[in-house]
């Protein structure tokens, strides 16, 4: 941290002032570059293993198929959406909408209980930054002290080669990430075509790839933690979702400051034994010290540069680096671990276990259950084959011998199953006849087929210039959809 922010390290003397500044911005408004110390510990190892799993899943995702469909495809340009191998057509927008609402409510519920746990453990920004780019930086430039010394040193052969190696690898990884994310948008086959064709043959695709690459490189080489602090919308609204019962990375101030059983601030005993401040037990007048020794290791490992001892803060992404650092110090000085741990403010204040099952959480669970249950019901009961029947545009009726009339229709069949399907189209009312123009084709799985049909009605079945006709779509002998449209005939009296 810069000298501009060193005065904020001790929250005993600067108890409220930490809310008046951002750790990554100096007093004169310049960027305060964060040099987090390389973390180590049980939770960091667990995060590393989880990141391997998530990164492997991310990069392998475009190549995983279910029933011939990609695992995930969000092609907004062609309005094609595939989620876990299931194709969602534009006609399924209501399902997509309910799924997104369910996801939003789930995020609200999860945040109300666990705070920004997702940010520290599963967010792509954090995983890429802390588990990929940051580790490459540690391997090439060294830990925090070596990085700071290297950046402040004049240009030399060693500095040039280290910086060149680091940024070359950063650009290569940014290219890989850009291609991967594009594969989730337009599909791996189109991305491969763009790569193989070359910039001249597909300049738009090449330009889009370069823009994505520059964006990812800029985020992970320069913008970094600022994404979480100022750009991420989740980080903004999570502050209104958490309360004193939310579970988050929390400093046990009662134990750390010696507040057990008292409302008076205790002292942090320095590691060399020198005491700058202390509290006296009101009954025995004996000096009481908290377990925190003011070593500031929790601050040094924080990727956003905050002091967790100030309490739960918006900048905290719950990465648990401070927990590992503090536990290591507690072990060395013979104190119990978990001075910084997962708990809630009220649990620390009241000396009790966390109680996150509040009225607000119960309300969120109820809302989520209702919306998600509705989504599941509509998803399970949606027709296997969705049919749209429209009259041929620009055409009127045809008058036929025997006082009969005909209309042309376009019939589109959308097969939402993974199997090839044969459907039957029947005219339910009024009594009439359907004739297919051309062969009635089988509808392939997860695809659509368009056919033209003619409908014949007798004059006695017409109710006027427009007569409502009802079609039934049958699959395996059962009606799966009922459609209504109009039949154009002669005006009454003709």
Protein backbone atom coordinates (compact mmCIF):
# COMPACT_ATOMS: atom_id res chain seq x y z
CA UNK A 1 0.00 0.00 0.00
CA UNK A 2 1.12 3.55 -0.58
CA UNK A 3 2.06 5.95 2.20
CA UNK A 4 -1.19 7.77 1.52
CA UNK A 5 -3.10 4.83 2.92
CA UNK A 6 -0.72 3.51 5.60
CA UNK A 7 -2.38 5.69 8.19
CA UNK A 8 -5.52 3.59 7.82
CA UNK A 9 -3.92 0.29 8.94
CA UNK A 10 -4.83 0.71 12.61
CA UNK A 11 -8.63 0.83 12.92
CA UNK A 12 -8.36 1.55 16.66
CA UNK A 13 -7.18 5.06 15.94
CA UNK A 14 -8.82 5.39 12.52
CA UNK A 15 -12.03 3.54 13.34
CA UNK A 16 -14.38 5.13 10.81
CA UNK A 17 -12.09 6.83 8.29
CA UNK A 18 -11.65 3.69 6.17
CA UNK A 19 -15.12 4.32 4.74
CA UNK A 20 -13.94 7.64 3.31
CA UNK A 21 -11.35 6.31 0.87
CA UNK A 22 -10.75 3.57 -1.66
CA UNK A 23 -7.63 1.50 -1.08
CA UNK A 24 -6.70 1.53 -4.77
CA UNK A 25 -6.81 5.34 -5.10
CA UNK A 26 -4.35 7.71 -3.47
CA UNK A 27 -5.29 10.98 -1.82
CA UNK A 28 -4.39 12.93 -4.97
CA UNK A 29 -6.66 10.71 -7.12
CA UNK A 30 -3.98 8.55 -8.72
CA UNK A 31 -3.98 4.76 -9.02
CA UNK A 32 -2.55 3.03 -5.98
CA UNK A 33 -1.09 -0.13 -7.47
CA UNK A 34 -1.76 -3.16 -5.27
CA UNK A 35 1.07 -5.63 -4.69
CA UNK A 36 -0.61 -8.51 -2.84
CA UNK A 37 1.67 -10.99 -1.16
CA UNK A 38 1.43 -14.51 -2.56
CA UNK A 39 -1.13 -16.33 -0.38
CA UNK A 40 -0.72 -19.84 0.91
CA UNK A 41 -2.83 -22.11 3.07
CA UNK A 42 -5.59 -24.70 3.10
CA UNK A 43 -8.29 -22.48 1.62
CA UNK A 44 -5.97 -21.16 -1.08
CA UNK A 45 -5.19 -24.74 -2.11
CA UNK A 46 -8.90 -25.54 -2.26
CA UNK A 47 -9.49 -22.47 -4.43
CA UNK A 48 -6.64 -23.58 -6.70
CA UNK A 49 -8.12 -27.05 -7.17
CA UNK A 50 -11.56 -25.57 -7.85
CA UNK A 51 -10.07 -23.14 -10.37
CA UNK A 52 -8.47 -26.02 -12.29
CA UNK A 53 -11.86 -27.69 -12.52
CA UNK A 54 -13.68 -24.52 -13.61
CA UNK A 55 -10.99 -23.49 -16.12
CA UNK A 56 -10.97 -26.97 -17.62
CA UNK A 57 -14.74 -26.87 -17.92
CA UNK A 58 -14.66 -23.39 -19.47
CA UNK A 59 -12.11 -24.17 -22.17
CA UNK A 60 -13.57 -27.61 -22.92
CA UNK A 61 -17.16 -26.35 -22.97
CA UNK A 62 -17.35 -25.42 -26.69
CA UNK A 63 -16.22 -28.94 -27.62
CA UNK A 64 -18.70 -30.76 -25.38
CA UNK A 65 -21.91 -31.78 -27.13
CA UNK A 66 -25.14 -33.34 -25.89
CA UNK A 67 -27.22 -35.05 -28.54
CA UNK A 68 -25.21 -33.31 -31.24
CA UNK A 69 -25.81 -29.86 -29.72
CA UNK A 70 -23.21 -27.74 -27.93
CA UNK A 71 -23.25 -27.67 -24.15
CA UNK A 72 -23.78 -23.91 -24.16
CA UNK A 73 -24.42 -21.50 -27.03
CA UNK A 74 -25.74 -17.96 -26.69
CA UNK A 75 -25.90 -16.78 -30.29
CA UNK A 76 -27.78 -13.50 -30.01
CA UNK A 77 -27.12 -12.70 -33.67
CA UNK A 78 -29.05 -15.71 -34.98
CA UNK A 79 -31.34 -15.97 -31.96
CA UNK A 80 -30.11 -19.46 -31.17
CA UNK A 81 -29.74 -20.39 -27.52
CA UNK A 82 -28.55 -23.79 -26.31
CA UNK A 83 -28.28 -24.48 -22.58
CA UNK A 84 -26.99 -27.89 -21.48
CA UNK A 85 -27.72 -29.24 -24.95
CA UNK A 86 -31.35 -28.09 -25.00
CA UNK A 87 -32.27 -25.68 -27.80
CA UNK A 88 -34.43 -22.71 -26.87
CA UNK A 89 -36.21 -21.23 -29.87
CA UNK A 90 -37.58 -17.67 -30.05
CA UNK A 91 -40.97 -19.22 -29.21
CA UNK A 92 -39.46 -20.32 -25.88
CA UNK A 93 -38.61 -16.79 -24.82
CA UNK A 94 -41.00 -17.03 -21.87
CA UNK A 95 -38.99 -20.02 -20.59
CA UNK A 96 -35.71 -18.18 -21.05
CA UNK A 97 -37.18 -15.17 -19.24
CA UNK A 98 -38.36 -17.29 -16.30
CA UNK A 99 -34.97 -19.03 -16.16
CA UNK A 100 -33.16 -15.67 -15.97
CA UNK A 101 -35.57 -14.36 -13.31
CA UNK A 102 -34.99 -17.57 -11.31
CA UNK A 103 -31.23 -17.09 -11.63
CA UNK A 104 -31.45 -13.48 -10.46
CA UNK A 105 -33.56 -14.41 -7.43
CA UNK A 106 -31.15 -17.26 -6.63
CA UNK A 107 -28.22 -14.84 -6.77
CA UNK A 108 -30.09 -12.49 -4.42
CA UNK A 109 -30.79 -15.40 -2.05
CA UNK A 110 -27.22 -16.69 -2.21
CA UNK A 111 -25.80 -13.22 -1.59
CA UNK A 112 -28.12 -12.57 1.36
CA UNK A 113 -26.75 -15.72 3.00
CA UNK A 114 -23.11 -15.95 1.85
CA UNK A 115 -22.23 -12.43 0.67
CA UNK A 116 -19.70 -12.33 -2.18
CA UNK A 117 -18.60 -15.95 -1.83
CA UNK A 118 -19.14 -16.45 -5.58
CA UNK A 119 -16.77 -13.56 -6.31
CA UNK A 120 -13.85 -15.12 -4.49
CA UNK A 121 -14.36 -18.74 -5.49
CA UNK A 122 -16.12 -19.02 -8.86
CA UNK A 123 -16.20 -15.65 -10.65
CA UNK A 124 -14.29 -15.84 -13.97
CA UNK A 125 -12.67 -12.47 -13.26
CA UNK A 126 -11.22 -13.68 -9.96
CA UNK A 127 -10.20 -17.08 -11.27
CA UNK A 128 -8.41 -15.63 -14.29
CA UNK A 129 -6.76 -12.88 -12.25
CA UNK A 130 -5.75 -14.71 -9.08
CA UNK A 131 -5.33 -18.27 -10.32
CA UNK A 132 -3.85 -17.67 -13.76
CA UNK A 133 -2.42 -14.22 -14.49
CA UNK A 134 -1.28 -13.50 -10.93
CA UNK A 135 0.46 -16.88 -10.63
CA UNK A 136 2.32 -16.23 -13.90
CA UNK A 137 3.37 -12.86 -12.47
CA UNK A 138 4.61 -14.49 -9.27
CA UNK A 139 6.57 -17.08 -11.28
CA UNK A 140 8.30 -14.47 -13.48
CA UNK A 141 8.66 -11.38 -11.28
CA UNK A 142 8.60 -12.88 -7.79
CA UNK A 143 6.49 -12.07 -4.75
CA UNK A 144 5.10 -8.66 -3.82
CA UNK A 145 8.39 -7.15 -2.62
CA UNK A 146 10.28 -8.29 -5.73
CA UNK A 147 7.51 -6.98 -8.00
CA UNK A 148 7.54 -3.57 -6.35
CA UNK A 149 11.34 -3.39 -6.52
CA UNK A 150 11.31 -4.42 -10.19
CA UNK A 151 8.72 -1.81 -11.16
CA UNK A 152 10.54 0.96 -9.34
CA UNK A 153 13.93 0.02 -10.80
CA UNK A 154 15.26 1.64 -14.01
CA UNK A 155 15.04 -0.34 -17.24
CA UNK A 156 17.64 -3.06 -17.47
CA UNK A 157 18.18 -6.28 -19.40
CA UNK A 158 16.62 -8.32 -16.59
CA UNK A 159 13.59 -6.03 -16.28
CA UNK A 160 13.05 -5.92 -20.05
CA UNK A 161 13.08 -9.69 -20.48
CA UNK A 162 10.87 -10.31 -17.45
CA UNK A 163 8.32 -7.75 -18.58
CA UNK A 164 8.43 -8.95 -22.18
CA UNK A 165 7.98 -12.59 -21.13
CA UNK A 166 5.10 -11.77 -18.81
CA UNK A 167 3.15 -9.63 -21.26
CA UNK A 168 3.74 -12.04 -24.15
CA UNK A 169 2.17 -14.82 -22.08
CA UNK A 170 -0.63 -12.45 -21.03
CA UNK A 171 -1.45 -11.67 -24.69
CA UNK A 172 -1.40 -15.38 -25.60
CA UNK A 173 -3.80 -16.22 -22.77
CA UNK A 174 -6.03 -13.27 -23.69
CA UNK A 175 -6.20 -14.63 -27.25
CA UNK A 176 -7.22 -18.04 -25.96
CA UNK A 177 -9.88 -16.55 -23.69
CA UNK A 178 -11.24 -14.38 -26.52
CA UNK A 179 -11.56 -17.34 -28.88
CA UNK A 180 -13.21 -19.41 -26.16
CA UNK A 181 -15.81 -16.78 -25.33
CA UNK A 182 -16.55 -16.25 -29.03
CA UNK A 183 -17.10 -20.00 -29.37
CA UNK A 184 -19.84 -19.70 -26.77
CA UNK A 185 -21.46 -16.94 -28.83
CA UNK A 186 -21.15 -18.07 -32.45
CA UNK A 187 -20.08 -21.70 -32.06
CA UNK A 188 -16.72 -23.44 -32.32
CA UNK A 189 -17.16 -24.20 -36.05
CA UNK A 190 -17.52 -20.54 -37.00
CA UNK A 191 -14.59 -19.58 -34.78
CA UNK A 192 -12.48 -22.23 -36.52
CA UNK A 193 -13.55 -20.84 -39.90
CA UNK A 194 -12.47 -17.34 -38.84
CA UNK A 195 -9.08 -18.63 -37.67
CA UNK A 196 -8.47 -20.74 -40.79
CA UNK A 197 -9.72 -18.16 -43.30
CA UNK A 198 -7.34 -15.40 -42.24
CA UNK A 199 -7.99 -11.70 -41.57
CA UNK A 200 -8.55 -10.70 -45.21
CA UNK A 201 -11.32 -13.22 -45.85
CA UNK A 202 -13.25 -12.55 -42.66
CA UNK A 203 -12.21 -9.14 -41.43
CA UNK A 204 -15.28 -8.65 -39.22
CA UNK A 205 -14.61 -11.85 -37.32
CA UNK A 206 -10.90 -11.06 -37.07
CA UNK A 207 -11.64 -7.55 -35.78
CA UNK A 208 -14.07 -8.89 -33.17
CA UNK A 209 -11.45 -11.38 -31.97
CA UNK A 210 -8.81 -8.66 -31.65
CA UNK A 211 -11.19 -6.38 -29.75
CA UNK A 212 -12.00 -9.17 -27.28
CA UNK A 213 -8.30 -9.98 -26.92
CA UNK A 214 -7.38 -6.35 -26.22
CA UNK A 215 -10.23 -6.13 -23.72
CA UNK A 216 -9.16 -9.21 -21.77
CA UNK A 217 -5.48 -8.21 -21.88
CA UNK A 218 -6.28 -4.72 -20.60
CA UNK A 219 -8.48 -6.06 -17.79
CA UNK A 220 -5.93 -8.55 -16.46
CA UNK A 221 -2.76 -6.59 -17.04
CA UNK A 222 -3.88 -3.12 -15.92
CA UNK A 223 -7.51 -2.77 -14.76
CA UNK A 224 -7.38 -5.81 -12.46
CA UNK A 225 -9.15 -5.41 -9.11
CA UNK A 226 -10.83 -2.23 -10.36
CA UNK A 227 -13.30 -4.47 -12.20
CA UNK A 228 -14.55 -5.75 -8.84
CA UNK A 229 -14.48 -2.32 -7.20
CA UNK A 230 -15.99 0.00 -9.80
CA UNK A 231 -17.22 -1.96 -12.84
CA UNK A 232 -18.93 -5.14 -11.65
CA UNK A 233 -22.68 -4.59 -11.13
CA UNK A 234 -22.88 -7.54 -8.75
CA UNK A 235 -20.39 -5.84 -6.46
CA UNK A 236 -22.56 -2.72 -6.46
CA UNK A 237 -25.90 -4.25 -5.54
CA UNK A 238 -24.53 -6.87 -3.15
CA UNK A 239 -24.06 -4.12 -0.56
CA UNK A 240 -27.85 -3.73 -0.31
CA UNK A 241 -28.41 -7.49 -0.09
CA UNK A 242 -26.15 -8.37 2.82
CA UNK A 243 -26.97 -7.54 6.43
CA UNK A 244 -25.48 -8.25 9.84
CA UNK A 245 -26.62 -11.88 9.62
CA UNK A 246 -24.99 -12.57 6.24
CA UNK A 247 -22.04 -14.94 6.36
CA UNK A 248 -18.83 -13.46 5.00
CA UNK A 249 -15.11 -13.29 5.62
CA UNK A 250 -15.21 -11.56 9.00
CA UNK A 251 -12.68 -10.45 11.59
CA UNK A 252 -13.57 -11.62 15.10
CA UNK A 253 -13.16 -8.21 16.69
CA UNK A 254 -14.38 -9.41 20.07
CA UNK A 255 -11.51 -11.85 20.29
CA UNK A 256 -8.98 -9.81 18.35
CA UNK A 257 -9.46 -6.61 20.35
CA UNK A 258 -10.07 -8.23 23.73
CA UNK A 259 -13.74 -7.27 23.87
CA UNK A 260 -15.11 -10.49 25.36
CA UNK A 261 -17.61 -9.49 28.01
CA UNK A 262 -16.82 -5.76 27.74
CA UNK A 263 -17.85 -2.86 25.57
CA UNK A 264 -14.44 -1.27 25.72
CA UNK A 265 -11.81 -1.48 22.99
CA UNK A 266 -8.79 -3.55 23.95
CA UNK A 267 -5.25 -3.51 22.65
CA UNK A 268 -3.35 -5.19 19.89
CA UNK A 269 -0.11 -6.41 21.39
CA UNK A 270 2.82 -5.88 19.05
CA UNK A 271 4.80 -8.92 18.03
CA UNK A 272 7.88 -7.59 19.85
CA UNK A 273 5.89 -7.15 23.05
CA UNK A 274 5.72 -3.35 22.92
CA UNK A 275 2.20 -2.19 23.76
CA UNK A 276 0.90 1.07 22.35
CA UNK A 277 -2.56 0.85 23.85
CA UNK A 278 -4.44 -1.52 26.08
CA UNK A 279 -7.64 -1.91 28.06
CA UNK A 280 -8.08 -2.81 31.69
CA UNK A 281 -10.59 -5.26 33.01
CA UNK A 282 -13.12 -3.15 34.86
CA UNK A 283 -13.29 -5.64 37.72
CA UNK A 284 -9.67 -6.63 38.30
CA UNK A 285 -7.93 -3.68 36.62
CA UNK A 286 -5.65 -6.17 34.87
CA UNK A 287 -4.36 -5.46 31.39
CA UNK A 288 -6.25 -7.34 28.68
CA UNK A 289 -4.97 -7.86 25.18
CA UNK A 290 -6.68 -9.15 22.09
CA UNK A 291 -5.31 -11.98 19.96
CA UNK A 292 -4.55 -9.69 17.01
CA UNK A 293 -0.84 -8.75 17.09
CA UNK A 294 -1.14 -6.09 14.40
CA UNK A 295 1.16 -7.93 11.98
CA UNK A 296 -0.96 -6.71 9.00
CA UNK A 297 -0.46 -9.99 7.10
CA UNK A 298 -4.17 -9.99 6.30
CA UNK A 299 -3.71 -6.62 4.59
CA UNK A 300 -0.60 -7.65 2.67
CA UNK A 301 -2.27 -10.64 0.98
CA UNK A 302 -5.55 -8.86 0.12
CA UNK A 303 -5.94 -8.52 -3.69
CA UNK A 304 -8.10 -5.40 -3.26
CA UNK A 305 -5.87 -3.78 -0.63
CA UNK A 306 -8.37 -3.53 2.23
CA UNK A 307 -7.98 -4.19 5.96
CA UNK A 308 -10.52 -6.86 6.90
CA UNK A 309 -10.19 -5.75 10.54
CA UNK A 310 -12.25 -2.69 9.66
CA UNK A 311 -15.25 -4.97 9.15
CA UNK A 312 -17.21 -6.22 6.14
CA UNK A 313 -16.50 -3.91 3.20
CA UNK A 314 -17.79 -3.58 -0.33
CA UNK A 315 -14.31 -4.20 -1.77
CA UNK A 316 -13.98 -7.61 -0.05
CA UNK A 317 -14.51 -10.42 -2.57
CA UNK A 318 -14.38 -13.18 0.07
CA UNK A 319 -11.28 -14.76 -1.47
CA UNK A 320 -10.18 -16.05 1.99
CA UNK A 321 -6.51 -15.05 1.47
CA UNK A 322 -6.65 -13.13 4.76
CA UNK A 323 -8.00 -16.21 6.57
CA UNK A 324 -5.03 -18.31 5.47
CA UNK A 325 -2.56 -15.55 6.35
CA UNK A 326 -4.04 -14.98 9.81
CA UNK A 327 -4.29 -18.70 10.58
CA UNK A 328 -0.61 -19.07 9.77
CA UNK A 329 0.30 -16.30 12.22
CA UNK A 330 -1.98 -17.68 14.93
CA UNK A 331 -0.31 -21.07 14.68
CA UNK A 332 3.13 -19.50 15.04
CA UNK A 333 2.24 -17.59 18.20
CA UNK A 334 0.27 -20.45 19.75
CA UNK A 335 -3.18 -18.89 19.44
CA UNK A 336 -6.38 -20.55 18.15
CA UNK A 337 -7.01 -20.19 14.44
CA UNK A 338 -10.00 -18.51 12.77
CA UNK A 339 -9.46 -15.04 14.14
CA UNK A 340 -10.56 -14.17 10.62
CA UNK A 341 -13.14 -16.66 9.45
CA UNK A 342 -16.49 -17.25 7.75
CA UNK A 343 -19.15 -15.94 10.11
CA UNK A 344 -21.55 -13.03 10.50
CA UNK A 345 -21.25 -9.72 12.31
CA UNK A 346 -24.06 -10.58 14.71
CA UNK A 347 -22.45 -13.94 15.49
CA UNK A 348 -19.24 -12.17 16.53
CA UNK A 349 -21.09 -9.45 18.41
CA UNK A 350 -23.32 -11.86 20.32
CA UNK A 351 -20.76 -14.64 20.70
CA UNK A 352 -23.11 -17.10 19.02
CA UNK A 353 -23.35 -19.20 15.87
CA UNK A 354 -24.44 -17.52 12.62
CA UNK A 355 -28.18 -17.36 12.07
CA UNK A 356 -28.77 -16.62 8.41
CA UNK A 357 -32.28 -18.13 8.22
CA UNK A 358 -33.96 -14.76 8.73
CA UNK A 359 -37.38 -13.58 7.62
CA UNK A 360 -35.85 -11.90 4.59
CA UNK A 361 -34.08 -15.11 3.54
CA UNK A 362 -37.31 -17.08 3.99
CA UNK A 363 -39.09 -14.61 1.69
CA UNK A 364 -36.37 -14.98 -0.95
CA UNK A 365 -36.63 -18.78 -0.73
CA UNK A 366 -40.41 -18.60 -1.20
CA UNK A 367 -40.14 -16.33 -4.24
CA UNK A 368 -37.40 -18.48 -5.79
CA UNK A 369 -39.37 -21.68 -5.19
CA UNK A 370 -42.48 -20.27 -6.88
CA UNK A 371 -40.71 -18.89 -9.95
CA UNK A 372 -38.41 -21.88 -10.43
CA UNK A 373 -41.28 -24.34 -9.97
CA UNK A 374 -43.27 -22.47 -12.62
CA UNK A 375 -40.27 -22.63 -14.95
CA UNK A 376 -39.84 -26.37 -14.39
CA UNK A 377 -43.55 -27.03 -14.98
CA UNK A 378 -43.66 -25.06 -18.22
CA UNK A 379 -40.36 -26.57 -19.39
CA UNK A 380 -41.46 -30.15 -18.72
CA UNK A 381 -44.92 -29.66 -20.23
CA UNK A 382 -43.86 -27.70 -23.31
CA UNK A 383 -44.89 -29.51 -26.53
CA UNK A 384 -42.28 -31.80 -28.06
CA UNK A 385 -43.03 -30.24 -31.43
CA UNK A 386 -44.04 -26.61 -31.61
CA UNK A 387 -46.09 -25.72 -34.68
CA UNK A 388 -46.90 -22.40 -36.31
CA UNK A 389 -49.53 -22.22 -39.07
CA UNK A 390 -50.03 -18.99 -41.03
CA UNK A 391 -51.97 -18.23 -44.17
CA UNK A 392 -49.91 -17.72 -47.30
CA UNK A 393 -49.35 -13.94 -47.44
CA UNK A 394 -50.83 -12.04 -50.38
CA UNK A 395 -53.17 -14.84 -51.47
CA UNK A 396 -56.97 -15.03 -51.29
CA UNK A 397 -59.22 -18.07 -51.55
CA UNK A 398 -59.56 -20.37 -54.55
CA UNK A 399 -63.07 -21.33 -55.74
CA UNK A 400 -63.31 -24.98 -56.81
CA UNK A 401 -65.97 -27.10 -58.52
CA UNK A 402 -68.64 -28.52 -56.24
CA UNK A 403 -69.02 -25.22 -54.36
CA UNK A 404 -65.76 -25.77 -52.49
CA UNK A 405 -63.05 -23.29 -51.53
CA UNK A 406 -59.38 -23.61 -50.63
CA UNK A 407 -56.69 -21.60 -48.81
CA UNK A 408 -52.89 -21.98 -48.78
CA UNK A 409 -51.02 -22.14 -45.46
CA UNK A 410 -47.41 -22.31 -44.33
CA UNK A 411 -46.79 -24.79 -41.50
CA UNK A 412 -43.54 -24.65 -39.52
CA UNK A 413 -42.66 -27.50 -37.19
CA UNK A 414 -40.01 -26.99 -34.49
CA UNK A 415 -38.79 -30.28 -33.03
CA UNK A 416 -37.63 -29.66 -29.45
CA UNK A 417 -36.64 -33.25 -28.80
CA UNK A 418 -33.35 -34.96 -29.69
CA UNK A 419 -35.06 -37.62 -31.86
CA UNK A 420 -36.45 -37.45 -35.38
CA UNK A 421 -40.19 -37.02 -35.08
CA UNK A 422 -43.18 -37.60 -37.34
CA UNK A 423 -46.19 -35.45 -36.54
CA UNK A 424 -49.72 -35.53 -37.88
CA UNK A 425 -51.78 -32.46 -38.65
CA UNK A 426 -55.57 -32.78 -38.47
CA UNK A 427 -58.37 -30.32 -39.13
CA UNK A 428 -60.56 -30.43 -36.04
CA UNK A 429 -63.21 -27.89 -36.98
CA UNK A 430 -65.02 -27.23 -39.19
CA UNK A 431 -65.09 -30.54 -41.07
CA UNK A 432 -62.83 -30.26 -44.07
CA UNK A 433 -59.79 -31.67 -45.80
CA UNK A 434 -56.02 -31.06 -45.57
CA UNK A 435 -53.71 -31.70 -48.49
CA UNK A 436 -49.92 -31.53 -48.20
CA UNK A 437 -48.09 -29.84 -51.06
CA UNK A 438 -45.11 -32.09 -51.45
CA UNK A 439 -43.94 -34.89 -49.20
CA UNK A 440 -44.65 -34.65 -45.50
CA UNK A 441 -41.14 -34.81 -44.12
CA UNK A 442 -39.90 -36.10 -40.81
CA UNK A 443 -38.81 -33.32 -38.46
CA UNK A 444 -35.19 -33.94 -37.35
CA UNK A 445 -34.33 -33.57 -33.68
CA UNK A 446 -33.70 -29.99 -32.49
CA UNK A 447 -34.42 -28.62 -35.98
CA UNK A 448 -37.30 -27.05 -37.88
CA UNK A 449 -39.12 -28.00 -41.07
CA UNK A 450 -41.43 -25.84 -43.18
CA UNK A 451 -44.27 -27.26 -45.29
CA UNK A 452 -47.10 -25.86 -47.43
CA UNK A 453 -50.61 -27.20 -47.08
CA UNK A 454 -54.03 -26.58 -48.63
CA UNK A 455 -57.27 -26.63 -46.68
CA UNK A 456 -60.56 -27.36 -48.41
CA UNK A 457 -63.98 -26.34 -47.01
CA UNK A 458 -67.50 -26.55 -48.41
CA UNK A 459 -69.60 -23.39 -48.68
CA UNK A 460 -71.91 -24.63 -45.97
CA UNK A 461 -69.06 -24.66 -43.48
CA UNK A 462 -68.18 -21.01 -44.00
CA UNK A 463 -69.46 -18.47 -41.48
CA UNK A 464 -68.56 -15.40 -43.48
CA UNK A 465 -65.62 -13.76 -45.23
CA UNK A 466 -63.41 -15.15 -42.44
CA UNK A 467 -64.04 -18.49 -40.80
CA UNK A 468 -62.07 -19.70 -37.79
CA UNK A 469 -60.44 -23.07 -38.37
CA UNK A 470 -58.89 -25.24 -35.66
CA UNK A 471 -55.92 -27.56 -36.23
CA UNK A 472 -54.65 -30.32 -33.99
CA UNK A 473 -51.00 -31.44 -33.94
CA UNK A 474 -50.63 -35.11 -32.98
CA UNK A 475 -47.55 -36.99 -31.86
CA UNK A 476 -47.67 -40.71 -31.07
CA UNK A 477 -51.46 -40.58 -31.38
CA UNK A 478 -51.99 -37.82 -28.80
CA UNK A 479 -52.75 -34.18 -29.38
CA UNK A 480 -49.81 -32.04 -28.26
CA UNK A 481 -50.93 -28.66 -29.58
CA UNK A 482 -54.09 -26.89 -30.78
CA UNK A 483 -53.85 -24.01 -33.27
CA UNK A 484 -56.44 -21.58 -34.54
CA UNK A 485 -56.31 -19.35 -37.61
CA UNK A 486 -58.66 -17.90 -40.23
CA UNK A 487 -59.98 -19.28 -43.53
CA UNK A 488 -60.75 -16.64 -46.15
CA UNK A 489 -63.89 -17.21 -48.21
CA UNK A 490 -66.33 -15.20 -50.34
CA UNK A 491 -68.42 -12.54 -48.64
CA UNK A 492 -71.94 -13.59 -47.68
CA UNK A 493 -74.37 -13.53 -50.63
CA UNK A 494 -71.77 -14.31 -53.32
